[in-house]
Short mmCIF file of C-alpha atoms in Angstrom, two decimals:
data_model
loop_
_atom_site.label_atom_id
_atom_site.label_comp_id
_atom_site.label_asym_id
_atom_site.label_seq_id
_atom_site.Cartn_x
_atom_site.Cartn_y
_atom_site.Cartn_z
CA UNK A 230 -14.37 -6.58 20.61
CA UNK A 231 -12.94 -3.31 18.63
CA UNK A 232 -11.68 -4.21 15.23
CA UNK A 233 -8.40 -2.35 13.29
CA UNK A 234 -6.20 -2.70 10.73
CA UNK A 235 -3.01 -0.98 9.74
CA UNK A 236 -1.08 -1.34 6.19
CA UNK A 237 2.04 -0.11 5.04
CA UNK A 238 3.51 0.46 1.31
CA UNK A 239 7.06 1.28 2.24
CA UNK A 240 9.18 3.95 3.71
CA UNK A 241 11.84 6.64 2.91
CA UNK A 242 12.58 9.86 1.68
CA UNK A 243 9.13 10.90 0.62
CA UNK A 244 9.02 14.63 0.76
CA UNK A 245 5.96 16.36 -0.39
CA UNK A 246 7.48 18.91 -2.81
CA UNK A 247 8.85 16.14 -4.82
CA UNK A 248 5.75 14.30 -5.30
CA UNK A 249 3.01 15.54 -7.76
CA UNK A 250 -0.79 15.94 -7.03
CA UNK A 251 -1.42 13.12 -9.33
CA UNK A 252 1.33 10.80 -8.07
CA UNK A 253 0.00 11.50 -4.28
CA UNK A 254 -3.59 10.89 -5.35
CA UNK A 255 -2.64 7.65 -6.99
CA UNK A 256 -0.82 6.24 -4.10
CA UNK A 257 -3.32 7.64 -1.71
CA UNK A 258 -6.17 5.67 -3.62
CA UNK A 259 -4.28 2.46 -3.61
CA UNK A 260 -3.68 2.72 -0.33
CA UNK A 261 -7.54 3.35 0.77
CA UNK A 262 -8.73 0.62 -1.52
CA UNK A 263 -6.42 -2.04 0.02
CA UNK A 264 -7.48 -0.49 3.64
CA UNK A 265 -11.22 -1.05 2.89
CA UNK A 266 -10.82 -4.44 1.31
CA UNK A 267 -9.27 -5.53 4.80
CA UNK A 268 -11.72 -3.50 7.10
CA UNK A 269 -14.50 -5.05 4.95
CA UNK A 270 -13.64 -8.67 6.34
CA UNK A 271 -13.18 -7.44 9.68
CA UNK A 272 -16.79 -6.02 9.63
CA UNK A 273 -18.32 -8.87 8.26
CA UNK A 274 -16.50 -10.85 11.30
CA UNK A 275 -13.92 -12.21 9.24
CA UNK A 276 -10.69 -13.54 10.39
CA UNK A 277 -7.75 -10.99 11.24
CA UNK A 278 -5.59 -13.79 8.93
CA UNK A 279 -8.30 -13.19 5.91
CA UNK A 280 -7.82 -9.60 6.49
CA UNK A 281 -4.16 -9.19 6.20
CA UNK A 282 -3.56 -11.80 3.04
CA UNK A 283 -6.65 -10.22 1.30
CA UNK A 284 -5.22 -6.79 1.86
CA UNK A 285 -1.51 -7.38 1.00
CA UNK A 286 -2.67 -9.35 -2.28
CA UNK A 287 -4.35 -5.85 -3.45
CA UNK A 288 -1.13 -4.42 -2.75
CA UNK A 289 0.58 -6.98 -4.77
CA UNK A 290 -1.64 -6.60 -7.71
CA UNK A 291 -1.12 -3.05 -7.82
CA UNK A 292 2.56 -1.97 -9.84
CA UNK A 293 2.87 1.05 -7.77
CA UNK A 294 4.66 -0.75 -4.87
CA UNK A 295 7.56 -3.22 -4.32
CA UNK A 296 5.61 -6.50 -4.29
CA UNK A 297 3.74 -9.09 -6.75
CA UNK A 298 3.07 -7.11 -10.10
CA UNK A 299 5.31 -4.21 -8.98
CA UNK A 300 8.40 -5.93 -8.36
CA UNK A 301 12.08 -4.87 -8.79
CA UNK A 302 14.47 -6.52 -11.44
CA UNK A 303 17.13 -8.34 -9.84
CA UNK A 304 21.10 -8.63 -11.25
CA UNK A 305 19.64 -10.90 -13.56
CA UNK A 306 16.78 -9.48 -14.72
CA UNK A 307 14.27 -11.32 -13.14
CA UNK A 308 12.04 -10.75 -10.33
CA UNK A 309 12.66 -12.89 -6.88
CA UNK A 310 9.64 -12.42 -4.34
CA UNK A 311 9.64 -12.98 -0.98
CA UNK A 312 6.54 -12.90 1.60
CA UNK A 313 5.33 -13.98 5.07
CA UNK A 314 2.34 -14.20 7.13
CA UNK A 315 1.40 -15.32 10.84
CA UNK A 316 -1.50 -16.15 12.91
CA UNK A 317 -1.62 -14.30 16.78
CA UNK A 318 -4.01 -17.29 17.75
CA UNK A 319 -1.67 -19.87 18.18
CA UNK A 320 1.89 -18.27 16.26
CA UNK A 321 1.42 -20.41 13.07
CA UNK A 322 3.19 -18.76 10.31
CA UNK A 323 4.06 -19.52 6.48
CA UNK A 324 6.93 -17.71 4.45
CA UNK A 325 8.77 -18.35 1.06
CA UNK A 326 11.41 -16.59 -0.37
CA UNK A 327 13.29 -16.15 -4.14
CA UNK A 328 9.91 -17.13 -5.66
CA UNK A 329 9.50 -16.28 -9.54
CA UNK A 330 6.43 -16.44 -11.14
CA UNK A 331 3.44 -16.39 -8.66
CA UNK A 332 1.12 -13.59 -8.81
CA UNK A 333 0.40 -13.16 -5.21
CA UNK A 334 3.58 -14.33 -3.04
CA UNK A 335 1.26 -13.88 0.14
CA UNK A 336 -1.12 -16.25 -0.63
CA UNK A 337 1.57 -18.88 -1.47
CA UNK A 338 2.94 -17.89 2.16
CA UNK A 339 -0.40 -18.88 4.05
CA UNK A 340 -0.49 -22.38 1.65
CA UNK A 341 2.98 -22.77 3.37
CA UNK A 342 1.28 -22.39 6.64
CA UNK A 343 -1.73 -24.49 6.20
CA UNK A 344 -0.64 -27.00 3.91
CA UNK A 345 3.08 -27.57 3.62
CA UNK A 346 3.84 -28.57 7.62
CA UNK A 347 6.46 -26.27 7.45
CA UNK A 348 7.30 -22.80 7.98
CA UNK A 349 9.69 -21.72 5.44
CA UNK A 350 10.38 -22.56 1.52
CA UNK A 351 12.52 -21.11 -0.92
CA UNK A 352 13.50 -20.86 -4.41
CA UNK A 353 12.76 -23.90 -6.60
CA UNK A 354 11.19 -26.39 -3.43
CA UNK A 355 8.99 -23.10 -2.95
CA UNK A 356 8.08 -23.15 -6.82
CA UNK A 357 7.48 -27.05 -6.96
CA UNK A 358 5.20 -26.61 -3.60
CA UNK A 359 3.06 -23.51 -5.45
CA UNK A 360 2.68 -26.14 -8.67
CA UNK A 361 1.20 -28.52 -5.96
CA UNK A 362 -1.35 -26.30 -4.91
CA UNK A 363 -1.93 -24.57 -7.85
CA UNK A 364 -0.82 -21.15 -6.60
CA UNK A 365 -1.90 -18.85 -9.45
CA UNK A 366 0.87 -18.25 -11.96
CA UNK A 367 2.12 -15.47 -13.65
CA UNK A 368 4.74 -14.95 -16.65
CA UNK A 369 7.64 -12.41 -16.69
CA UNK A 370 5.34 -10.21 -18.94
CA UNK A 371 2.93 -9.86 -15.96
CA UNK A 372 5.79 -8.22 -13.81
CA UNK A 373 7.23 -6.05 -16.41
CA UNK A 374 7.00 -2.44 -16.03
CA UNK A 375 8.80 0.54 -18.01
CA UNK A 376 10.14 2.19 -15.19
CA UNK A 377 11.03 -0.78 -13.21
CA UNK A 378 13.03 -1.58 -16.20
CA UNK A 379 14.84 1.57 -16.53
CA UNK A 380 15.64 1.96 -13.12
CA UNK A 381 17.30 -1.30 -13.39
CA UNK A 382 18.97 -0.52 -16.53
CA UNK A 383 20.63 2.31 -14.88
CA UNK A 384 22.56 0.36 -12.53
CA UNK A 385 22.72 -3.23 -13.59
CA UNK A 386 26.40 -3.21 -15.08
CA UNK A 387 27.52 -2.01 -11.75
CA UNK A 388 28.01 -3.52 -8.28
CA UNK A 389 25.28 -1.53 -6.75
CA UNK A 390 21.86 -2.15 -5.45
CA UNK A 391 18.88 0.29 -5.05
CA UNK A 392 16.34 0.13 -2.16
CA UNK A 393 13.35 1.92 -3.20
CA UNK A 394 13.13 4.07 0.09
CA UNK A 395 16.33 5.37 -0.72
CA UNK A 396 15.11 7.16 -3.97
CA UNK A 397 12.79 9.95 -4.84
CA UNK A 398 9.06 9.66 -4.19
CA UNK A 399 8.12 9.91 -7.60
CA UNK A 400 10.20 6.77 -7.95
CA UNK A 401 9.34 5.26 -4.71
CA UNK A 402 7.74 2.11 -4.29
CA UNK A 403 8.18 -0.16 -1.45
CA UNK A 404 7.73 -3.40 0.48
CA UNK A 405 4.16 -4.02 1.62
CA UNK A 406 2.53 -5.20 4.69
CA UNK A 407 -0.80 -5.17 6.98
CA UNK A 408 -1.34 -5.99 10.92
CA UNK A 409 -5.21 -6.85 12.10
CA UNK A 410 -7.26 -7.23 15.11
CA UNK A 411 -10.68 -9.23 14.38
CA UNK A 412 -13.80 -9.19 16.37
CA UNK A 413 -12.52 -11.97 18.54
CA UNK A 414 -9.43 -10.00 19.55
CA UNK A 415 -7.13 -12.08 16.95
CA UNK A 416 -4.50 -10.59 15.83
CA UNK A 417 -2.57 -11.44 12.31
CA UNK A 418 0.21 -9.60 10.18
CA UNK A 419 1.54 -10.36 6.33
CA UNK A 420 4.38 -8.52 4.79
CA UNK A 421 5.58 -9.38 0.69
CA UNK A 422 8.15 -7.48 -1.25
CA UNK A 423 10.23 -7.57 -4.44
CA UNK A 424 13.52 -7.06 -2.53
CA UNK A 425 15.91 -4.66 -4.09
CA UNK A 426 16.83 -3.64 -7.89
CA UNK A 427 19.98 -5.59 -8.86
CA UNK A 428 20.16 -7.49 -5.71
CA UNK A 429 22.50 -10.72 -6.18
CA UNK A 430 23.39 -13.87 -4.91
CA UNK A 431 19.84 -14.66 -4.06
CA UNK A 432 19.58 -11.85 -1.30
CA UNK A 433 16.50 -12.21 1.15
CA UNK A 434 15.93 -9.42 3.57
CA UNK A 435 13.48 -9.34 6.60
CA UNK A 436 9.96 -9.30 4.76
CA UNK A 437 10.10 -13.25 4.85
CA UNK A 438 11.45 -13.83 8.17
CA UNK A 439 9.51 -14.68 11.24
CA UNK A 440 10.46 -12.36 14.10
CA UNK A 441 12.22 -9.84 12.13
CA UNK A 442 9.73 -8.49 9.16
CA UNK A 443 6.66 -10.06 10.35
CA UNK A 444 5.37 -11.21 13.64
CA UNK A 445 1.94 -11.75 15.15
CA UNK A 446 0.91 -13.45 18.90
CA UNK A 447 -2.34 -12.47 20.65
CA UNK A 448 -0.84 -12.06 23.75
CA UNK A 449 0.64 -8.78 22.61
CA UNK A 450 0.42 -7.23 18.92
CA UNK A 451 0.79 -7.97 15.32
CA UNK A 452 3.71 -6.12 13.16
CA UNK A 453 4.70 -5.68 9.65
CA UNK A 454 8.13 -3.91 8.76
CA UNK A 455 9.19 -1.75 5.96
CA UNK A 456 12.80 -0.28 5.49
CA UNK A 457 16.44 -1.52 5.52
CA UNK A 458 16.03 -5.37 5.36
CA UNK A 459 19.61 -5.89 6.60
CA UNK A 460 19.08 -3.79 9.90
CA UNK A 461 15.66 -5.18 10.53
CA UNK A 462 17.32 -8.82 10.59
CA UNK A 463 19.91 -7.77 12.90
CA UNK A 464 17.29 -6.44 15.12
CA UNK A 465 14.57 -8.95 14.83
CA UNK A 466 12.25 -5.88 15.02
CA UNK A 467 8.74 -7.41 14.70
CA UNK A 468 9.54 -9.88 17.81
CA UNK A 469 11.46 -7.04 19.54
CA UNK A 470 8.16 -4.82 19.80
CA UNK A 471 6.23 -8.22 21.17
CA UNK A 472 8.91 -8.92 23.80
CA UNK A 473 8.67 -5.06 25.13
CA UNK A 474 5.18 -5.83 25.45
CA UNK A 475 5.03 -9.25 26.92
CA UNK A 476 8.13 -8.88 29.19
CA UNK A 477 8.37 -5.19 30.23
CA UNK A 478 4.91 -4.80 29.56
CA UNK A 479 5.11 -1.83 27.56
CA UNK A 480 1.82 0.04 25.76
CA UNK A 481 1.63 -0.48 22.21
CA UNK A 482 2.79 2.45 21.14
CA UNK A 483 5.54 2.60 23.43
CA UNK A 484 7.11 -0.45 22.35
CA UNK A 485 7.20 0.37 18.78
CA UNK A 486 8.57 3.81 19.46
CA UNK A 487 11.52 2.35 21.19
CA UNK A 488 12.34 -0.34 18.58
CA UNK A 489 12.27 2.06 15.68
CA UNK A 490 13.41 5.23 17.06
CA UNK A 491 16.21 3.84 19.64
CA UNK A 492 17.00 0.48 18.88
CA UNK A 493 17.06 0.39 15.23
CA UNK A 494 18.32 4.02 14.84
CA UNK A 495 21.17 2.48 17.11
CA UNK A 496 22.21 -0.01 14.51
CA UNK A 497 21.92 2.42 11.66
CA UNK A 498 18.88 1.28 10.52
CA UNK A 499 15.48 3.02 8.63
CA UNK A 500 12.08 2.19 7.86
CA UNK A 501 9.24 2.03 10.04
CA UNK A 502 6.44 -0.29 10.71
CA UNK A 503 2.52 -0.81 11.33
CA UNK A 504 1.22 -2.63 14.55
CA UNK A 505 -2.23 -3.85 15.96
CA UNK A 506 -2.62 -5.21 19.44
CA UNK A 507 -5.56 -7.20 20.63
CA UNK A 508 -7.69 -4.66 21.80
CA UNK A 509 -7.39 -2.58 18.45
CA UNK A 510 -5.04 -0.37 19.23
CA UNK A 511 -2.90 0.92 16.20
CA UNK A 512 0.74 2.30 15.99
CA UNK A 513 2.21 3.38 12.65
CA UNK A 514 5.74 4.66 13.46
CA UNK A 515 8.77 5.33 11.15
CA UNK A 516 12.11 7.36 11.36
CA UNK A 517 12.38 8.35 7.65
CA UNK A 518 11.10 11.16 5.90
CA UNK A 519 7.67 9.40 5.16
CA UNK A 520 5.93 6.23 4.77
CA UNK A 521 2.93 4.90 2.31
CA UNK A 522 0.46 4.10 5.37
CA UNK A 523 -3.06 3.69 6.24
CA UNK A 524 -5.21 2.52 9.13
CA UNK A 525 -8.98 2.06 10.34
CA UNK A 526 -10.86 1.36 13.16
CA UNK A 527 -14.79 1.79 14.12
CA UNK A 528 -13.55 5.31 14.78
CA UNK A 529 -12.47 6.54 11.59
CA UNK A 530 -9.61 5.88 9.12
CA UNK A 531 -6.22 7.56 7.93
CA UNK A 532 -4.32 7.62 4.78
CA UNK A 533 -0.98 9.23 4.93
CA UNK A 534 2.52 9.67 3.52
CA UNK A 535 4.51 12.24 4.92
CA UNK A 536 5.98 12.43 8.42
#
């Protein structure tokens, strides 16, 4: 069975002329490193679930992206992270939201799936579970980034919030995610984010919501989304791709394009997704100027940023 993995690091107004060669090289290197980590697991007959978790963990550890270490500041000057993971073999899923002080939120989401008896934990309850599972902690200093701090300071005393993919590319950091197919034809997906700069009231986007930001089903595909979360929530975007394949017999690419370029656009939403089906076919689709993305199968690999 063909193996394949696709990942993203955020979508938005990403224009080549506004990106320095050094910045572009850093992004491409980070994407490629994460890609190779996930693909190596698949090559060694590892599961799609292990591959997407390891890939997203690596992106969470990279300060270039708005997840884990690179998470943005909330209105209170803290970091609240969301993540989810789903196994296409049996539709098992785990998700966490509004979590602080956890180094790798995607791994906590997997622990929720495998050890809690639940699907979705949030806030203090999720942190209590993390402590019980001895999930790797990280203090506030670990998440501090000078650029992130300045980004927050610019809008902290206003009612504004900021989605990373709406700012200039040199400042652009985004939700991360991956989808994969292993040698047994099983698929899985995972997504992780720090949300939006200056977010208030415990705002949660689509990333931890099964069916909106993440979905995986062996009968169809695995999907991880990035973009304006409120629109992905309303459009139930990840599940919508799967539904078109399951009930309308769409091919993967056809379903992804229908959802991102027609249905999401009709709602006024911008962003993109990466998806992989059980035959190892991949689709990386977005309706913005660019999306940090990479994919690899036995035929080769691609790492790209721009449209």
